[in-house]
Coordinates of C-alpha atoms and ligand atoms in Angstrom, one line a residue:
M102 CA 50.1 152.8 120.7
T103 CA 49.7 150.1 123.4
P104 CA 52.8 150.5 125.6
A105 CA 55.4 147.8 125.0
I106 CA 56.2 147.6 128.7
P107 CA 53.3 146.9 130.9
A108 CA 52.6 150.0 133.0
T109 CA 53.4 149.5 136.6
G110 CA 53.3 153.1 137.8
V111 CA 50.9 155.3 139.6
F112 CA 48.0 154.4 137.4
R113 CA 48.0 150.8 138.5
E114 CA 48.4 151.7 142.1
G115 CA 45.3 153.9 141.8
L116 CA 45.6 157.0 144.0
A117 CA 48.1 155.6 146.5
R118 CA 50.7 158.1 147.5
E119 CA 53.9 157.8 149.5
E120 CA 52.5 160.2 152.0
A121 CA 49.5 159.0 154.1
P122 CA 46.9 161.7 154.7
P123 CA 47.0 163.1 158.3
P124 CA 44.1 162.7 160.7
C125 CA 41.1 164.9 159.8
G126 CA 37.5 165.9 160.6
L127 CA 35.7 166.6 157.3
V128 CA 32.7 168.9 157.7
I129 CA 30.3 169.0 154.7
F130 CA 27.9 172.0 154.6
G131 CA 24.9 170.9 152.4
A132 CA 25.4 167.3 153.5
T133 CA 22.0 166.1 152.3
G134 CA 22.2 167.8 148.9
D135 CA 22.7 166.4 145.5
L136 CA 26.5 166.8 145.4
A137 CA 27.1 165.2 148.7
R138 CA 24.9 162.2 147.9
R139 CA 25.9 161.6 144.3
K140 CA 29.6 162.5 144.5
L141 CA 31.1 163.2 147.9
L142 CA 29.9 160.3 150.0
P143 CA 30.5 157.7 147.2
A144 CA 34.0 159.1 146.8
L145 CA 34.8 159.0 150.5
W146 CA 33.4 155.4 150.6
T147 CA 35.7 154.3 147.8
L148 CA 38.7 156.0 149.4
S149 CA 37.9 154.3 152.7
R150 CA 37.6 150.9 151.0
S151 CA 40.9 151.5 149.2
G152 CA 42.6 152.3 152.5
L153 CA 43.3 155.8 151.4
L154 CA 41.3 157.9 154.0
P155 CA 43.2 159.2 156.9
A156 CA 43.5 156.5 159.6
R157 CA 41.8 158.8 162.1
F158 CA 38.9 160.3 160.3
A159 CA 35.3 161.5 160.8
I160 CA 32.6 163.2 158.7
V161 CA 30.3 165.9 160.1
G162 CA 27.3 166.6 157.9
V163 CA 25.6 170.0 158.3
A164 CA 22.2 170.8 156.7
R165 CA 18.9 172.3 157.6
G166 CA 16.9 169.1 157.9
G167 CA 16.2 167.8 161.4
L168 CA 18.0 164.4 161.1
D169 CA 20.0 162.7 163.8
D170 CA 23.3 160.8 163.4
A171 CA 21.6 157.5 162.7
A172 CA 19.1 158.9 160.2
F173 CA 22.0 160.8 158.4
A174 CA 24.0 157.6 158.3
A175 CA 21.1 155.7 156.8
E176 CA 20.6 158.4 154.1
M177 CA 24.3 158.3 153.3
K178 CA 24.3 154.5 153.1
A179 CA 21.4 154.7 150.6
A180 CA 23.3 157.3 148.6
V181 CA 26.5 155.2 148.5
A182 CA 24.4 152.1 147.4
E183 CA 22.8 154.1 144.6
H184 CA 25.7 156.2 143.3
G185 CA 28.9 154.5 144.6
R186 CA 31.3 152.7 142.3
T187 CA 32.5 150.6 145.1
P188 CA 29.9 148.1 146.4
L189 CA 28.5 148.3 149.9
D190 CA 29.8 145.9 152.4
A191 CA 27.7 145.7 155.5
A192 CA 30.4 145.2 158.1
A193 CA 32.7 147.8 156.5
W194 CA 29.9 150.3 156.2
D195 CA 29.1 149.9 159.9
A196 CA 32.7 150.7 160.8
F197 CA 32.7 153.6 158.4
A198 CA 29.4 154.9 159.9
T199 CA 30.8 155.1 163.4
G200 CA 32.6 158.2 162.2
L201 CA 29.5 160.0 160.8
R202 CA 27.9 162.8 162.7
Y203 CA 25.1 165.2 161.9
V204 CA 24.5 168.8 162.9
P205 CA 21.2 170.4 161.9
G206 CA 21.1 174.1 161.5
E207 CA 20.9 177.3 159.4
F208 CA 24.2 178.4 157.8
G209 CA 23.6 182.0 159.0
D210 CA 23.0 181.0 162.6
P211 CA 26.1 181.3 164.9
A212 CA 24.5 178.5 167.1
T213 CA 25.1 176.0 164.2
F214 CA 28.8 176.7 164.3
D215 CA 28.9 176.4 168.1
R216 CA 27.4 172.9 167.6
V217 CA 29.9 172.0 164.8
K218 CA 32.8 173.1 167.0
A219 CA 31.5 171.0 169.9
V220 CA 31.2 167.9 167.7
L221 CA 34.7 168.5 166.2
A222 CA 36.1 168.7 169.8
E223 CA 34.3 165.4 170.6
L224 CA 35.8 163.8 167.5
D225 CA 39.3 165.0 168.4
A226 CA 38.8 163.3 171.7
T227 CA 37.1 160.1 170.6
R228 CA 38.5 159.5 167.1
G229 CA 41.8 161.3 167.3
T230 CA 41.2 163.8 164.4
A231 CA 43.9 165.9 166.0
G232 CA 42.4 169.3 165.5
N233 CA 42.7 169.1 161.7
R234 CA 39.6 170.4 159.9
L235 CA 38.5 170.3 156.2
F236 CA 35.3 172.2 155.5
Y237 CA 33.5 171.4 152.3
F238 CA 31.0 174.0 151.0
A239 CA 28.6 171.8 149.0
T240 CA 26.1 174.6 148.9
P241 CA 24.8 177.2 146.4
P242 CA 27.4 179.9 145.9
S243 CA 25.3 182.5 147.7
F244 CA 26.1 180.8 151.1
A245 CA 29.8 180.8 150.7
A246 CA 30.6 184.3 152.1
T247 CA 28.4 183.7 155.1
L248 CA 30.0 180.3 155.8
F249 CA 33.5 181.9 155.7
E250 CA 32.4 184.6 158.1
R251 CA 30.7 182.3 160.5
L252 CA 33.5 179.8 160.6
D253 CA 35.9 182.5 161.4
A254 CA 33.7 184.0 164.1
A255 CA 33.6 180.6 165.7
G256 CA 37.4 180.4 165.6
L257 CA 37.2 177.3 163.3
L258 CA 39.6 178.7 160.7
D259 CA 42.4 179.2 163.2
E260 CA 45.3 176.8 162.7
V261 CA 46.3 176.0 166.2
D262 CA 49.4 174.0 167.3
G263 CA 50.3 173.0 163.8
A264 CA 46.8 171.7 162.9
F265 CA 45.3 172.7 159.6
A266 CA 41.9 174.3 158.7
R267 CA 41.1 174.1 155.0
V268 CA 38.0 175.0 153.0
I269 CA 36.9 173.4 149.7
V270 CA 34.5 175.7 147.8
E271 CA 32.4 174.0 145.2
K272 CA 31.8 175.7 141.9
P273 CA 30.4 178.0 140.8
F274 CA 32.6 180.4 142.7
G275 CA 30.4 183.5 142.4
R276 CA 28.1 184.3 139.5
D277 CA 30.0 187.1 137.7
L278 CA 33.3 189.0 138.1
D279 CA 32.0 191.3 140.8
S280 CA 30.6 188.6 143.0
A281 CA 33.7 186.4 142.5
R282 CA 35.9 189.3 143.6
A283 CA 33.6 190.0 146.6
L284 CA 33.7 186.3 147.6
N285 CA 37.5 186.1 147.2
A286 CA 37.7 189.3 149.4
A287 CA 35.4 187.7 152.0
A288 CA 37.4 184.5 152.0
L289 CA 40.8 186.1 152.1
A290 CA 39.7 188.4 154.9
V291 CA 39.5 185.4 157.2
A292 CA 41.7 182.7 155.6
D293 CA 45.0 182.4 153.7
E294 CA 44.9 181.5 150.0
R295 CA 46.8 178.4 151.0
Q296 CA 43.8 177.3 153.1
I297 CA 41.3 177.8 150.2
F298 CA 40.6 175.0 147.7
R299 CA 38.3 176.1 144.8
I300 CA 37.2 172.9 143.2
D301 CA 36.7 172.2 139.5
H302 CA 36.1 168.5 139.3
Y303 CA 37.4 168.4 135.7
L304 CA 40.9 168.8 137.1
G305 CA 40.4 165.6 139.1
K306 CA 39.8 163.6 135.9
E307 CA 42.8 161.3 134.9
T308 CA 42.5 162.3 131.3
V309 CA 42.6 166.0 132.1
Q310 CA 45.8 165.5 134.1
N311 CA 47.1 163.5 131.2
I312 CA 47.0 166.6 128.9
L313 CA 50.1 167.8 130.8
V314 CA 51.7 164.4 130.8
F315 CA 51.1 163.9 127.1
R316 CA 52.4 167.3 126.3
F317 CA 55.4 167.5 128.7
A318 CA 56.5 163.9 129.1
N319 CA 56.8 163.2 125.3
A320 CA 59.3 164.9 123.1
I321 CA 57.6 164.5 119.8
F322 CA 54.5 166.7 120.1
E323 CA 55.6 169.8 121.9
P324 CA 57.8 171.1 119.1
L325 CA 54.6 171.2 116.9
W326 CA 52.3 172.6 119.6
N327 CA 52.1 176.2 118.4
H328 CA 50.8 178.6 115.7
A329 CA 53.4 177.5 113.2
Y330 CA 52.0 174.0 112.9
V331 CA 48.5 174.0 114.5
D332 CA 45.8 175.3 112.3
H333 CA 43.2 175.5 115.0
V334 CA 42.0 173.8 118.2
Q335 CA 38.5 172.6 118.9
I336 CA 37.3 171.8 122.4
T337 CA 33.9 170.2 123.0
V338 CA 32.2 169.5 126.3
G339 CA 29.0 167.8 125.0
E340 CA 26.3 166.2 127.1
S341 CA 23.4 164.1 125.9
I342 CA 21.5 164.7 129.2
G343 CA 19.3 167.7 129.7
V344 CA 19.1 169.6 133.0
E345 CA 18.1 166.5 135.0
G346 CA 15.5 168.1 137.3
R347 CA 17.9 171.0 138.0
G348 CA 15.8 173.5 136.0
K349 CA 15.6 176.1 138.8
F350 CA 19.4 176.0 139.2
Y351 CA 20.0 176.1 135.4
E352 CA 17.8 179.1 134.9
E353 CA 20.2 181.0 137.2
A354 CA 23.3 179.5 135.6
G355 CA 23.1 178.7 131.9
T356 CA 25.9 176.9 130.1
L357 CA 28.3 179.9 130.1
R358 CA 28.4 179.9 133.9
D359 CA 27.9 176.2 134.4
I360 CA 30.5 174.8 132.0
V361 CA 32.5 177.5 130.1
Q362 CA 33.6 179.6 133.1
N363 CA 35.2 176.6 134.8
H364 CA 35.6 173.3 133.0
L365 CA 36.0 174.6 129.5
L366 CA 38.4 177.4 130.2
Q367 CA 40.5 175.1 132.3
L368 CA 40.8 172.7 129.4
V369 CA 41.8 175.7 127.2
A370 CA 44.4 176.7 129.8
L371 CA 45.9 173.2 130.1
T372 CA 46.0 172.8 126.3
A373 CA 47.6 176.2 125.7
M374 CA 49.9 176.8 128.6
E375 CA 53.7 176.8 128.6
P376 CA 55.6 174.1 130.4
P377 CA 55.6 174.8 134.2
V378 CA 59.0 174.8 135.9
A379 CA 57.7 172.0 138.2
F380 CA 54.5 170.1 138.8
D381 CA 53.5 172.0 141.9
A382 CA 50.6 174.4 142.8
D383 CA 52.4 177.6 142.1
A384 CA 54.2 176.7 139.0
V385 CA 51.2 175.0 137.2
R386 CA 48.8 177.8 138.2
D387 CA 51.3 180.5 137.2
E388 CA 51.3 179.1 133.7
K389 CA 47.5 178.6 133.4
I390 CA 46.8 182.2 134.5
K391 CA 49.0 183.5 131.7
V392 CA 46.8 181.8 129.2
L393 CA 43.6 183.1 130.6
R394 CA 45.1 186.6 130.7
A395 CA 46.2 186.3 127.0
I396 CA 42.6 185.8 125.9
P397 CA 41.3 189.2 125.0
V398 CA 38.2 190.3 126.9
P399 CA 35.7 190.9 124.1
N400 CA 33.8 194.1 123.6
A401 CA 30.1 194.1 122.6
R402 CA 30.9 193.9 118.8
E403 CA 33.3 191.1 119.3
V404 CA 30.8 189.2 121.4
T405 CA 28.4 189.4 118.4
L406 CA 31.0 188.1 116.1
T407 CA 32.6 185.4 118.2
T408 CA 29.9 183.8 120.3
V409 CA 26.8 181.7 119.7
R410 CA 24.2 180.7 122.2
G411 CA 21.5 178.1 121.9
Q412 CA 18.6 176.5 123.7
Y413 CA 17.3 173.0 123.0
D414 CA 13.8 172.3 121.8
A415 CA 12.0 169.0 122.1
G416 CA 13.7 166.2 120.1
A417 CA 15.1 162.7 120.6
T418 CA 18.3 161.4 122.2
A419 CA 19.3 157.8 122.3
G420 CA 16.1 156.9 120.5
A421 CA 13.8 158.4 123.1
D422 CA 11.7 161.5 122.7
V423 CA 12.7 164.3 125.1
A424 CA 11.1 167.6 126.1
G425 CA 12.4 171.0 125.2
Y426 CA 14.3 173.0 127.8
R427 CA 11.3 175.4 128.3
S428 CA 9.1 172.4 129.4
E429 CA 11.5 171.2 132.1
P430 CA 10.3 171.6 135.6
G431 CA 11.4 174.9 137.2
V432 CA 12.1 176.5 133.8
A433 CA 10.1 179.6 132.6
P434 CA 8.0 179.0 129.5
D435 CA 9.7 181.9 127.8
S436 CA 13.2 181.3 129.3
A437 CA 16.1 183.1 127.6
T438 CA 18.7 180.9 129.4
E439 CA 21.3 179.2 127.1
T440 CA 21.8 175.5 127.1
Y441 CA 24.5 175.7 124.4
V442 CA 27.5 178.0 123.9
A443 CA 30.1 178.2 121.1
L444 CA 33.0 180.6 121.3
K445 CA 35.9 181.6 119.1
L446 CA 38.8 182.5 121.3
S447 CA 42.1 183.9 120.4
I448 CA 45.1 183.5 122.6
D449 CA 47.3 186.6 122.0
N450 CA 50.7 185.3 122.9
W451 CA 53.9 184.2 121.1
R452 CA 52.9 180.6 120.9
W453 CA 49.3 180.9 119.7
A454 CA 48.9 184.2 117.8
G455 CA 46.7 183.5 114.8
T456 CA 45.6 180.0 115.8
P457 CA 41.9 180.1 116.9
F458 CA 40.5 178.0 119.7
Y459 CA 36.9 177.1 119.0
V460 CA 35.1 175.8 122.1
R461 CA 31.6 174.6 122.6
A462 CA 29.5 173.1 125.3
G463 CA 25.9 172.0 125.3
K464 CA 23.1 169.9 126.8
R465 CA 21.0 167.5 124.8
L466 CA 23.7 167.0 122.1
P467 CA 23.7 163.6 120.3
K468 CA 26.2 162.1 122.7
R469 CA 28.3 162.7 125.8
V470 CA 31.7 163.6 124.7
T471 CA 34.5 165.8 125.9
E472 CA 37.5 166.1 123.7
I473 CA 40.3 168.4 122.6
A474 CA 41.1 168.2 119.0
I475 CA 44.3 169.7 117.6
T476 CA 44.1 170.2 113.8
F477 CA 47.5 170.6 112.2
K478 CA 48.2 172.7 109.1
D479 CA 48.4 171.0 105.8
V480 CA 51.6 170.0 104.2
P481 CA 53.0 173.0 102.3
H482 CA 52.6 171.3 98.9
A483 CA 49.9 168.8 98.0
F484 CA 52.4 166.5 96.3
F485 CA 50.4 163.3 96.1
G486 CA 47.3 165.0 94.8
R487 CA 49.0 165.6 91.4
N488 CA 50.4 162.1 91.1
G489 CA 47.5 160.1 92.4
G490 CA 44.2 160.9 94.0
A491 CA 42.5 164.3 93.9
P492 CA 44.5 166.9 95.8
A493 CA 43.0 167.6 99.3
A494 CA 40.7 170.6 99.0
R495 CA 42.1 173.5 100.9
A496 CA 39.7 175.2 103.2
P497 CA 39.3 178.8 102.2
G498 CA 41.0 181.0 104.8
G499 CA 41.9 178.0 106.9
G500 CA 45.2 176.2 106.7
A501 CA 43.9 172.7 107.1
G502 CA 42.0 170.7 104.5
P503 CA 39.9 167.5 105.1
A504 CA 43.0 165.3 105.1
A505 CA 44.8 167.3 107.8
N506 CA 46.4 165.6 110.7
V507 CA 44.2 165.7 113.8
L508 CA 45.3 164.7 117.3
A509 CA 42.2 164.1 119.5
L510 CA 42.5 163.9 123.3
R511 CA 39.4 162.1 124.4
I512 CA 38.7 163.2 127.9
Q513 CA 35.5 161.1 128.2
P514 CA 34.0 158.6 127.5
E515 CA 36.2 156.1 125.6
E516 CA 39.1 157.8 127.3
G517 CA 42.1 157.9 125.0
I518 CA 44.1 159.6 122.3
S519 CA 43.9 159.3 118.6
L520 CA 46.0 160.6 115.8
R521 CA 44.7 160.9 112.2
F522 CA 47.2 160.9 109.4
G523 CA 47.2 160.2 105.7
S524 CA 48.1 156.8 104.3
K525 CA 48.5 155.4 100.8
V526 CA 45.4 153.5 99.7
P527 CA 46.6 150.0 98.5
G528 CA 46.6 149.9 94.7
S529 CA 48.6 151.2 91.7
R530 CA 47.6 154.9 92.3
L531 CA 49.0 157.2 94.9
D532 CA 45.7 157.9 96.6
V533 CA 45.8 159.2 100.2
E534 CA 43.2 158.4 102.8
P535 CA 43.0 159.4 106.4
V536 CA 43.6 156.6 108.9
K537 CA 43.7 156.6 112.7
M538 CA 46.1 155.5 115.4
D539 CA 44.3 154.9 118.7
F540 CA 45.3 154.6 122.3
L541 CA 42.6 153.6 124.8
Y542 CA 43.2 153.9 128.5
G543 CA 41.0 150.9 129.3
R544 CA 42.9 148.7 126.9
S545 CA 46.4 149.8 127.8
F546 CA 46.1 149.9 131.6
G547 CA 43.2 147.6 132.3
V548 CA 42.0 149.5 135.3
E549 CA 39.1 151.8 135.9
P550 CA 40.4 155.4 136.5
P551 CA 39.5 156.9 139.9
E552 CA 36.6 159.3 140.1
A553 CA 37.6 162.9 140.0
Y554 CA 36.2 163.7 143.5
E555 CA 38.3 160.8 145.0
R556 CA 41.5 162.4 143.7
L557 CA 40.6 165.9 144.7
L558 CA 39.4 165.0 148.2
L559 CA 42.7 163.1 148.8
D560 CA 44.7 166.1 147.5
A561 CA 42.8 168.4 149.9
F562 CA 43.6 166.1 152.9
L563 CA 47.2 166.2 151.9
G564 CA 47.1 170.0 151.4
D565 CA 48.1 169.9 147.7
S566 CA 46.3 172.6 145.8
T567 CA 47.9 172.0 142.4
L568 CA 44.6 170.7 141.0
F569 CA 42.5 173.5 142.5
I570 CA 41.8 176.9 141.1
R571 CA 43.7 179.9 142.4
R572 CA 42.1 183.3 143.1
D573 CA 43.5 185.0 140.0
E574 CA 42.4 182.2 137.7
V575 CA 38.8 182.3 138.9
E576 CA 38.7 186.1 138.5
A577 CA 40.3 186.0 135.0
A578 CA 37.8 183.4 133.9
W579 CA 34.9 185.4 135.2
G580 CA 36.3 188.5 133.5
L581 CA 35.8 186.8 130.1
V582 CA 32.5 185.2 130.9
T583 CA 31.1 188.5 132.4
A584 CA 32.1 190.3 129.2
V585 CA 30.2 187.8 127.1
H586 CA 27.1 188.2 129.3
R587 CA 27.3 192.0 128.9
G588 CA 27.6 191.6 125.2
W589 CA 24.6 189.3 125.1
A590 CA 22.6 191.7 127.3
D591 CA 23.1 194.4 124.5
Q592 CA 21.8 192.0 121.8
A593 CA 18.4 190.7 121.1
T594 CA 18.0 187.2 122.5
P595 CA 18.2 184.7 119.6
A596 CA 14.9 183.1 118.7
F597 CA 15.0 180.3 121.3
P598 CA 14.6 177.4 121.2
N599 CA 17.0 177.2 118.3
Y600 CA 18.3 173.6 118.2
E601 CA 16.5 170.3 118.4
A602 CA 17.5 168.0 121.3
G603 CA 19.8 165.3 119.8
T604 CA 21.5 167.6 117.3
W605 CA 24.8 169.3 117.4
G606 CA 23.5 172.8 118.3
P607 CA 22.2 175.8 116.5
A608 CA 23.0 176.5 112.8
A609 CA 24.7 179.7 113.9
A610 CA 27.5 177.6 115.6
D611 CA 28.2 176.0 112.2
A612 CA 28.2 179.4 110.6
L613 CA 30.8 180.6 113.2
L614 CA 33.3 178.1 111.8
A615 CA 32.2 178.2 108.2
R616 CA 33.1 181.9 108.1
D617 CA 36.7 180.8 108.7
G618 CA 36.4 178.0 106.2
R619 CA 36.3 175.3 108.9
A620 CA 33.7 172.9 110.4
W621 CA 33.0 171.4 113.7
R622 CA 34.0 167.8 114.3
R623 CA 31.3 165.3 114.7
P624 CA 33.0 163.2 117.4
Ligands
LIG812 C1 28.9 170.1 136.4 C2 27.7 170.8 135.8 O1 29.8 171.0 136.9 O2 29.4 169.2 135.4 C3 26.7 169.9 135.2 O3 27.1 171.6 136.8 C4 27.3 168.9 134.3 O4 25.6 170.6 134.6 C5 28.6 168.3 134.9 O5 26.4 168.0 133.9 C6 29.3 167.4 133.9 O6 30.3 166.7 134.6 P1 30.9 165.3 134.0 O7 32.0 165.0 135.0 O8 29.7 164.4 134.0 O9 31.4 165.7 132.6

């Protein structure tokens, strides 16, 4: 499926847009934390080297530690050297670093915000940032409400003389439905929805955006994209890594909050949504929310029947022995936190009635893989089975046998799309074997896709919230996840640990699909 005409469009030009981003002062709360060092500064550095940052730009880091501007710049330089995809260039870095400032302080202390305000005023004067502000909450969710309140009290959310004040809130947005609602209320008491950018970095991934392009820019798939032709959908967000020193965070989160509430449900929404009337923030999000609302909120009994949780034990990944979750630093020796979740979801609407979506996410699986696999129903009559090879065995209860057509959208790694279909085996008999047609981004376009955070930061500078989560989406997603947590609270915790590191999760997850006569893919 390599394109016949070499691609010359947006992909080749990277993230360049017709519109240049306006001047801006970016304030990062939690500027010395993991997210800022691993993702944000490296993304800003790449944008800067690609000429995509606003021409008049500065970064203000805010954190508790007592650094000064020079020490902060040195820390950020080290972070970019370690985690950046664009190599450091000494002269260019020195120019970039002239726009770095550091403000030490507690997030609850009004004096911190007075200092931020003074630094922003200085930057407007010296670097021409023009009163435009973008605040990034790279902090644990418990700080978010306070940050909104303090920013407002300091007058920093006021949009004066046509300048903008925007806030990017890192996930998780709350920790259950009530806290998400409370945080939305706190945010919307002081800012307009248009000013709030709730980030889910999966939406910044090229391959995730390509779900919509694939579906709605091609005429051949959409007519089949419904319950009449699709037997079931499987979505996997698998990671081979464990909790990577984030044991304390993970104990509070678990996979349901960390991955399912956001990344996985967003993939479900993009896969299942109706065509939007336009590719803009309202139209796209109007369609996604309809999908989330069409997934019934499960009661306790349904939670027992349609969900599986797991926790990894010691095992081996990539040939190396690894510890079990309970032995990770910061994790309780009798922890009941899940590191794996599988769910059977139904989408009760006209398009998807009767077509289950099986979704799973887990740490310490055999490989890192995120994919969406659409399994189509079998042909109505196994015609060739009688003439040639053995007829494809039909799955009991399921409408797709082992020879079914499968369309797999590989989000990462080996980004691409493959289609499995049956082909005649050469020879005198009419035997049918599955074969694959493959498209690989790398091969077709020959460029490395931009990092998700690069795209999303650029969109926030431009004020485009299409790839950010709206208030109603975040609450609908938490509604589902909170119902699952409630159901789990009523059940006995499974005998954790219940899967070995380096395997595809607990046996109960296989049983979940086996009951429907189906099996998980082994991507
Ligand atoms: C984050 C989670 O949101 O996504 C992490 O907090 C997870 O636990 C990460 O590892 C996965 O992101 P990616 O882009 O590597 O798939």
